[in-house]
mmCIF file of C-alpha atoms in Angstrom:
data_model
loop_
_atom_site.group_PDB
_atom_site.id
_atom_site.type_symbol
_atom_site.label_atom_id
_atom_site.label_comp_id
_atom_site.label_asym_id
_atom_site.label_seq_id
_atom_site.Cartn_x
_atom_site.Cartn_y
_atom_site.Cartn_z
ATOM 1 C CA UNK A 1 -4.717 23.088 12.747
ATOM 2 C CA UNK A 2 -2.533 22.886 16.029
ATOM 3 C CA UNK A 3 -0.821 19.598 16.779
ATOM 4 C CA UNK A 4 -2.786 19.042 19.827
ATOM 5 C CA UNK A 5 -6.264 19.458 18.198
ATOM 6 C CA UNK A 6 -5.522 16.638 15.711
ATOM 7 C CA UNK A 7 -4.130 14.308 18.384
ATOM 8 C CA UNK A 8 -7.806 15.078 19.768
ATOM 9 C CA UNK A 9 -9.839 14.130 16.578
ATOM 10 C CA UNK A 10 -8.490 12.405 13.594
ATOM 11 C CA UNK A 11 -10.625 13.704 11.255
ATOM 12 C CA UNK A 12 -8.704 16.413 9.791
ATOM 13 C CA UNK A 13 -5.907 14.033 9.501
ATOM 14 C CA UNK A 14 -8.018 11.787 8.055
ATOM 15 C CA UNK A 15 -9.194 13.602 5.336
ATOM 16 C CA UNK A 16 -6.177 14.591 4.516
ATOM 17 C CA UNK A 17 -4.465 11.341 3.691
ATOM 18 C CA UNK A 18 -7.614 9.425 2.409
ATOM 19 C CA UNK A 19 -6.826 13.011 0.022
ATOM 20 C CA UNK A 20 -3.907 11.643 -0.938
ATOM 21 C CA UNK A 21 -4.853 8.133 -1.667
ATOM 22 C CA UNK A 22 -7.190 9.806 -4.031
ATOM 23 C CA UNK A 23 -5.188 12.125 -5.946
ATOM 24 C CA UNK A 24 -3.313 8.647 -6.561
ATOM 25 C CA UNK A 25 -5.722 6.639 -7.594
ATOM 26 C CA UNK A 26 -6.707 9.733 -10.126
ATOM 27 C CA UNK A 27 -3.500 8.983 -11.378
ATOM 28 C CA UNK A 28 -3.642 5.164 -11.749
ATOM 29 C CA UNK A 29 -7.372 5.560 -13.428
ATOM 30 C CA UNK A 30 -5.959 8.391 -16.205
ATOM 31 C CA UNK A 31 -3.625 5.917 -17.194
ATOM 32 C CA UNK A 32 -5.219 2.338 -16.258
ATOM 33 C CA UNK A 33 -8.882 0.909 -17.200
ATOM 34 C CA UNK A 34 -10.147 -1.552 -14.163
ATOM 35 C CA UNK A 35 -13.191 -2.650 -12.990
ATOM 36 C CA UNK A 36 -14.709 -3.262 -9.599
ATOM 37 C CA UNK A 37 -14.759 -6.706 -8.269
ATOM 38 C CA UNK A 38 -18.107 -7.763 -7.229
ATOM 39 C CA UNK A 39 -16.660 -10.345 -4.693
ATOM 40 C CA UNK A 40 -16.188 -7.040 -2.201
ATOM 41 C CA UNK A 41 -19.138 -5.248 -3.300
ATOM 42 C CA UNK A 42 -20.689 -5.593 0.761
ATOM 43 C CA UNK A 43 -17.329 -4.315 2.025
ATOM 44 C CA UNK A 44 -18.059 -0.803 0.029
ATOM 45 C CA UNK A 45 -19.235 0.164 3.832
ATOM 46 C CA UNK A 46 -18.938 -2.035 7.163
ATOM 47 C CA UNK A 47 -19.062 -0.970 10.722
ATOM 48 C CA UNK A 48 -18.404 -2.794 13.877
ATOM 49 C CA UNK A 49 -20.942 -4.627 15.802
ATOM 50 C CA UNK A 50 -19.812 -2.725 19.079
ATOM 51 C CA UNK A 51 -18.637 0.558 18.866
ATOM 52 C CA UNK A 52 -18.128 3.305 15.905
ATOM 53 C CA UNK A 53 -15.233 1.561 14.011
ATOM 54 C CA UNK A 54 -16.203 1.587 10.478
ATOM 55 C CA UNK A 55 -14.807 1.245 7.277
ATOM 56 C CA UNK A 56 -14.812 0.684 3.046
ATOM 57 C CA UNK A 57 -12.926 -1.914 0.796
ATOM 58 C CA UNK A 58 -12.976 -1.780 -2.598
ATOM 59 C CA UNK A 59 -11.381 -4.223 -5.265
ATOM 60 C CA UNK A 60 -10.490 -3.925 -8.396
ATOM 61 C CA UNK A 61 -8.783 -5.546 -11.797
ATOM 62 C CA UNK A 62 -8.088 -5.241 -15.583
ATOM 63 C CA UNK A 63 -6.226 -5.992 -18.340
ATOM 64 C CA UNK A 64 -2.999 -4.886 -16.879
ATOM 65 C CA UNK A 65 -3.591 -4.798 -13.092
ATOM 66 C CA UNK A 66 -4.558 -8.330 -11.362
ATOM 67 C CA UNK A 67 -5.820 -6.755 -7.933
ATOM 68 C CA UNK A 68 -5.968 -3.129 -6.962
ATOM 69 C CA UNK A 69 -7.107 -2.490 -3.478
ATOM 70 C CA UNK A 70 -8.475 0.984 -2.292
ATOM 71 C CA UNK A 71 -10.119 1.288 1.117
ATOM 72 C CA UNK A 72 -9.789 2.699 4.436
ATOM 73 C CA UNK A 73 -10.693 2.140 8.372
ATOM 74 C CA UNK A 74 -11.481 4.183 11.105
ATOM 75 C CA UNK A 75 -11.854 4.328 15.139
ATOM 76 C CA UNK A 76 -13.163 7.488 15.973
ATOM 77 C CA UNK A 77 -12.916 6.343 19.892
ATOM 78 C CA UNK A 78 -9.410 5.784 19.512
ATOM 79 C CA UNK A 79 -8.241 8.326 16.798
ATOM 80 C CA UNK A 80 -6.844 5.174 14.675
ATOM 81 C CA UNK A 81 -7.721 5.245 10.866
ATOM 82 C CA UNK A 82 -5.462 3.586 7.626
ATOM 83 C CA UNK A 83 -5.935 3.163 4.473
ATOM 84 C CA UNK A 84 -4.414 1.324 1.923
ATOM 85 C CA UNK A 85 -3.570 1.607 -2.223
ATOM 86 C CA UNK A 86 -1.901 -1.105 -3.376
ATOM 87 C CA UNK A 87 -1.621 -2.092 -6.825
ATOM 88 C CA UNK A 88 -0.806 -5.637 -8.255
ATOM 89 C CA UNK A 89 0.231 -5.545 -12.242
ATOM 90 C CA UNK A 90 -0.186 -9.066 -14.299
ATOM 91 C CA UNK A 91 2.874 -11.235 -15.284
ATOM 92 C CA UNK A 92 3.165 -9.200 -19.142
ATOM 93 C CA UNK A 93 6.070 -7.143 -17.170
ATOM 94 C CA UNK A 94 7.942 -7.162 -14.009
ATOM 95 C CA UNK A 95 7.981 -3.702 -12.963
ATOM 96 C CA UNK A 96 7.718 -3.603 -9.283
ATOM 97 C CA UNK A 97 4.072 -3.755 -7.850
ATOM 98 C CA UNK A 98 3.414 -0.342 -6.062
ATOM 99 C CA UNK A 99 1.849 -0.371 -2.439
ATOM 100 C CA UNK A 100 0.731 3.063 -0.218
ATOM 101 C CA UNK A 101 -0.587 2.325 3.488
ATOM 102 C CA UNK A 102 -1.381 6.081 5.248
ATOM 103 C CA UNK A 103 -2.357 5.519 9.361
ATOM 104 C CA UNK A 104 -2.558 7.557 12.476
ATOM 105 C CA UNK A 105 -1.827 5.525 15.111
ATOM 106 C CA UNK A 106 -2.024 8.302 16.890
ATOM 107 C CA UNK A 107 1.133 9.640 15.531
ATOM 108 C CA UNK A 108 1.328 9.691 11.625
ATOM 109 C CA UNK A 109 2.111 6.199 10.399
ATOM 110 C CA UNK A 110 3.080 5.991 6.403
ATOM 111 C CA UNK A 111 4.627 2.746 4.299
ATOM 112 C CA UNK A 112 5.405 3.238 0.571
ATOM 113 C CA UNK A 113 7.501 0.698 -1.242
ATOM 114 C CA UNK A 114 7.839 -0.566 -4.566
ATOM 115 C CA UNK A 115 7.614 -4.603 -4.140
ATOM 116 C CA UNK A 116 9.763 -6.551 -5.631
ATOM 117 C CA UNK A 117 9.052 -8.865 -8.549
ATOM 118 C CA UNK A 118 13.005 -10.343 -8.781
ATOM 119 C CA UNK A 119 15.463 -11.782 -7.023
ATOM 120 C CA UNK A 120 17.511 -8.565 -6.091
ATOM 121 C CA UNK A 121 20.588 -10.452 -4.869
ATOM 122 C CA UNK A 122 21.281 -11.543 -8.444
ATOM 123 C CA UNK A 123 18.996 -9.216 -10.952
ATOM 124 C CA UNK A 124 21.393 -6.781 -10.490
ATOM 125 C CA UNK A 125 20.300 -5.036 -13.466
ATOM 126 C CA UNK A 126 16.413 -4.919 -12.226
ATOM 127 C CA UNK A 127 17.904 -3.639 -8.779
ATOM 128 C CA UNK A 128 19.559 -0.523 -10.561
ATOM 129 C CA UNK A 129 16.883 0.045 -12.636
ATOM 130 C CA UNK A 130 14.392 -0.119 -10.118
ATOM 131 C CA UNK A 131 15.511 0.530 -6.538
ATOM 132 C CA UNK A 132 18.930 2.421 -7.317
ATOM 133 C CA UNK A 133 16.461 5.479 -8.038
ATOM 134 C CA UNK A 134 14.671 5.955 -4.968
ATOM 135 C CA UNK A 135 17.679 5.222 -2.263
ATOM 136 C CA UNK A 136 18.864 8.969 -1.878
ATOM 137 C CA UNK A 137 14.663 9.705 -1.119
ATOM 138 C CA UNK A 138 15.859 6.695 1.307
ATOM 139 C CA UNK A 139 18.735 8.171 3.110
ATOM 140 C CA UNK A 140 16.770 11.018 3.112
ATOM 141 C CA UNK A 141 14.163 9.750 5.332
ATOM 142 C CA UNK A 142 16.896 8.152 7.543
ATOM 143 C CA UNK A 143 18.442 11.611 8.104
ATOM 144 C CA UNK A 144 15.901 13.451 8.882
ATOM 145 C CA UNK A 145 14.715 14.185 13.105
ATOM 146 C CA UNK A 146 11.374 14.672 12.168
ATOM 147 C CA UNK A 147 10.697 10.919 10.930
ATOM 148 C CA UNK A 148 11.761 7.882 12.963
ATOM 149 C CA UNK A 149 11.889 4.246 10.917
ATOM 150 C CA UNK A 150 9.141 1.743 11.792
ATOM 151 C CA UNK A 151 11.070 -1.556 12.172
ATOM 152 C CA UNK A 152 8.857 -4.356 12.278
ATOM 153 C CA UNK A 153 8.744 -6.988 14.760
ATOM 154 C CA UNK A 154 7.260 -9.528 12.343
ATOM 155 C CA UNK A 155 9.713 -11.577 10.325
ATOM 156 C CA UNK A 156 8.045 -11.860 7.097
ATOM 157 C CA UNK A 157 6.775 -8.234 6.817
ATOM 158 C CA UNK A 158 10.532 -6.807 6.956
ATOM 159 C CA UNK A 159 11.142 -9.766 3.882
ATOM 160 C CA UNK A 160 8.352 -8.576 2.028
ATOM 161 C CA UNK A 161 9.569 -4.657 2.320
ATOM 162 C CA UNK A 162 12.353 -3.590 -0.359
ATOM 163 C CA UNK A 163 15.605 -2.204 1.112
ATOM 164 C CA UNK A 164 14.121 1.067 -0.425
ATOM 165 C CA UNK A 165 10.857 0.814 1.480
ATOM 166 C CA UNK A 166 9.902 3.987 3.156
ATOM 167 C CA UNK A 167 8.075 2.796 6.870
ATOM 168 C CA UNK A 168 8.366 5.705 9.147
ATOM 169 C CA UNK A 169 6.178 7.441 11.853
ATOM 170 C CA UNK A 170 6.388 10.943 12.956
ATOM 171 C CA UNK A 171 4.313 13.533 14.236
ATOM 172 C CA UNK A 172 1.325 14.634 12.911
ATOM 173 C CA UNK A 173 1.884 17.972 11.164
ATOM 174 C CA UNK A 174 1.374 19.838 8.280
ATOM 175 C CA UNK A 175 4.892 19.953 7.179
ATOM 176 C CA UNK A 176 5.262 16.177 7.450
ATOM 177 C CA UNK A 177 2.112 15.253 5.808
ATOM 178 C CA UNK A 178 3.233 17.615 3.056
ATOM 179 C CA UNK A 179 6.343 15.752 2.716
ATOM 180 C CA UNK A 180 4.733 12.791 2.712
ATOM 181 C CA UNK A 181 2.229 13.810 0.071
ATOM 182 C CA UNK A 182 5.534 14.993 -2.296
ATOM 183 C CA UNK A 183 7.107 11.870 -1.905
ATOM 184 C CA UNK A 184 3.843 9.734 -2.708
ATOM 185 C CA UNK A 185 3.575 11.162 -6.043
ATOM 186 C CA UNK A 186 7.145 11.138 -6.878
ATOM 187 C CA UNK A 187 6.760 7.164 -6.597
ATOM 188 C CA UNK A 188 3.516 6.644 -8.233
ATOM 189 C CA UNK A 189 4.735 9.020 -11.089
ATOM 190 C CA UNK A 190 7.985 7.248 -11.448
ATOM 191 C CA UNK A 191 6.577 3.745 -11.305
ATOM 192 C CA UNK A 192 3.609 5.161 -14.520
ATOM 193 C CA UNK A 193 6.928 5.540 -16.166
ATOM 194 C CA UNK A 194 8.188 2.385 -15.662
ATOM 195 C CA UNK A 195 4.914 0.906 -16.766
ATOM 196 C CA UNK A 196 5.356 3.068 -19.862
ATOM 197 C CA UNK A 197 8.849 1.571 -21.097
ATOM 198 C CA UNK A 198 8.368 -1.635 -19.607
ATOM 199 C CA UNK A 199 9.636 -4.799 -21.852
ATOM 200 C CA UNK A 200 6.886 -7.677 -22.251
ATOM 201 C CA UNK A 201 7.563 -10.543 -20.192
ATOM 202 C CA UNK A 202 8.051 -13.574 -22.396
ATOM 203 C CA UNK A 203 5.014 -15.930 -22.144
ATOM 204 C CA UNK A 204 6.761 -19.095 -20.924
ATOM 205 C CA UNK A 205 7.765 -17.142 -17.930
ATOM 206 C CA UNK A 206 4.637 -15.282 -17.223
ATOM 207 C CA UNK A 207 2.894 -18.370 -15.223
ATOM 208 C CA UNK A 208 5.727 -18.554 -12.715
ATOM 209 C CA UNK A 209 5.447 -15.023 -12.221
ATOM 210 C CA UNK A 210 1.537 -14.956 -11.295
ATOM 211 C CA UNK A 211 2.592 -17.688 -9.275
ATOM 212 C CA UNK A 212 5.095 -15.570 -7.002
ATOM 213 C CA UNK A 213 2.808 -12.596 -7.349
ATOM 214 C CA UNK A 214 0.131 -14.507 -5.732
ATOM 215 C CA UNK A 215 2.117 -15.831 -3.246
ATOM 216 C CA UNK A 216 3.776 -12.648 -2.077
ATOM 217 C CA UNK A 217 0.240 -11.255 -1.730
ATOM 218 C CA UNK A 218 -1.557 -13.421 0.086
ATOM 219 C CA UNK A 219 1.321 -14.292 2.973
ATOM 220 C CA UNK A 220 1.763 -9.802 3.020
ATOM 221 C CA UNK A 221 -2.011 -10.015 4.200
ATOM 222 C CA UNK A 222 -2.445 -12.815 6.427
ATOM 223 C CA UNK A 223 0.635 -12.503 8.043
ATOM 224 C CA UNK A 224 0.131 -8.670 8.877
ATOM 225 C CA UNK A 225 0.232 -7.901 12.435
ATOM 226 C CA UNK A 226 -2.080 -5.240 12.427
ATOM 227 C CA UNK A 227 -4.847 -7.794 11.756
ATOM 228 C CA UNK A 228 -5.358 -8.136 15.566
ATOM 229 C CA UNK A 229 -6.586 -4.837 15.220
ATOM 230 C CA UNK A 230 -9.375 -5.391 13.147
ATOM 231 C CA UNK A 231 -10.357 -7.932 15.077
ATOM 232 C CA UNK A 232 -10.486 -6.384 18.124
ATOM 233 C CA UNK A 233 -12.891 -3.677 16.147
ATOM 234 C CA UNK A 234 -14.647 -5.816 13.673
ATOM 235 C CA UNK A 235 -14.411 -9.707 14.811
ATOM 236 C CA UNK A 236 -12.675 -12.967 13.616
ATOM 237 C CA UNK A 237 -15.142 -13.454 11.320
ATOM 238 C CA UNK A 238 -15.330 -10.038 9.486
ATOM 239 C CA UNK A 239 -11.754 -9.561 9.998
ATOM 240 C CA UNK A 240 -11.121 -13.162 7.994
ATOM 241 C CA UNK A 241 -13.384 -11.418 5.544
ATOM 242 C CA UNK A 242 -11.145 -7.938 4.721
ATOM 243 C CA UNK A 243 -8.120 -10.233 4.665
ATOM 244 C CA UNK A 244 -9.365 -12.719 2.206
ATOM 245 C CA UNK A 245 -10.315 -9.737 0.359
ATOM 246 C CA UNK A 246 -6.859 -8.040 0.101
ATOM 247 C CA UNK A 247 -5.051 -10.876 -1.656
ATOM 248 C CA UNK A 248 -8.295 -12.219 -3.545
ATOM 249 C CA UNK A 249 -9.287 -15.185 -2.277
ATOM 250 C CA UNK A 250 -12.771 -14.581 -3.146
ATOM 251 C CA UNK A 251 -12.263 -12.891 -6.633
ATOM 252 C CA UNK A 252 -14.680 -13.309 -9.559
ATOM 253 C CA UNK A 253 -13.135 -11.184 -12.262
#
């Protein structure tokens, strides 16, 4: 499909990277067991009151991951859709906690990072472990015309991104949505095999952790700018709703 014609309707585009959010989350549920959290079972499907903006949020937890969040949004008036896989593991390691976010805002919009669960200024060996190993994909991204670096203008969201994160736009194509699709899996594959040789967290430190863990989550939603968005589709009230949602406020597993 032509550049043009996608800029036109998203749903190509769309289909594509809610694609690739899948062929992820085939890859979490192969090696994880979770279960769905009934606390966003109405958010499976919502719409706007005005207008065609619609969407689906689904929650979910387990033995090893606290909060896994899978869903997706879309204007078709305005050609905007995202979609989000983010995945929160319990305290019995630190291994990063893996997020996705896909968008077309028009232009392709993509943020993959692995979050940190350490103090990188002084865990110097969880930065090499951890970080070291995705900076050349990193430098890559920076030297490359056909992706330009999403800087945000909010404080806390450039705090809460790794010095590894990848937060670029560029234009909607097939070659850069099959980069982007390369790199995704490259991460999520790395980070199963982090998972995999992970050392247990001692238990006298594991409450602290779910501490920060919870902490880091819920200020990464409610402090993301994009939530004027969904209010301007969905409402304060609905919008309150999805937020509460993505950090588990309302959470009965």
């Amino acid at each position: 499909m032509l550049k043009h014609e996608l800029e036109k309707d998203n749903t190509a585009i769309f289909e594509q990277l809610w694609g690739i959010t899948n062929e992820l989350r085939q890859k979490l549920d192969a090696r994880f067991q979770v279960h769905p959290d009934p606390s966003t079972k109405n958010l499976q499907s919502y719409s706007a009151l005005t207008g065609k903006a619609h969407g689906s949020l689904n929650t979910f937890s387990g033995e090893e991951i606290d909060w896994l969040v899978h869903s997706w949004l879309r204007d078709p008036q305005s050609g905007f859709c995202n979609m989000h896989l983010s995945i929160w593991l319990k305290p019995h390691i630190r291994v990063p906690h893996l997020a996705f976010a896909f968008a077309t805002v028009p232009k392709l919009f993509f943020y993959m990072d692995y979050i940190p669960r350490s103090d990188l200024f002084t865990n110097l060996d969880y930065l090499d472990r951890y970080y070291e190993p995705v900076n050349k994909t990193y430098l890559e991204f920076l030297g490359d015309s056909r992706f330009q670096q999403y800087i945000s203008k909010t404080l806390y969201i450039r705090q809460a991104q790794s010095h590894t994160s990848l937060c670029y736009t560029s234009p909607v194509t097939e070659e850069t949505i099959a980069v982007v699709n390369t790199v995704a899996h490259e991460m999520m594959d790395r980070w199963l095999t982090w998972v995999d040789e992970a050392e247990s967290v001692p238990d006298d430190q594991r409450a602290a952790l779910s501490e920060r863990d919870l902490i880091v989550r819920r200020a990464i939603a409610q402090r993301d700018p994009d939530n004027q968005i969904a209010v301007r589709l969905f409402g304060e009230e609905l919008t309150d709703k999805l937020v509460r949602s993505l950090w588990g406020a309302d959470r009965i597993l």
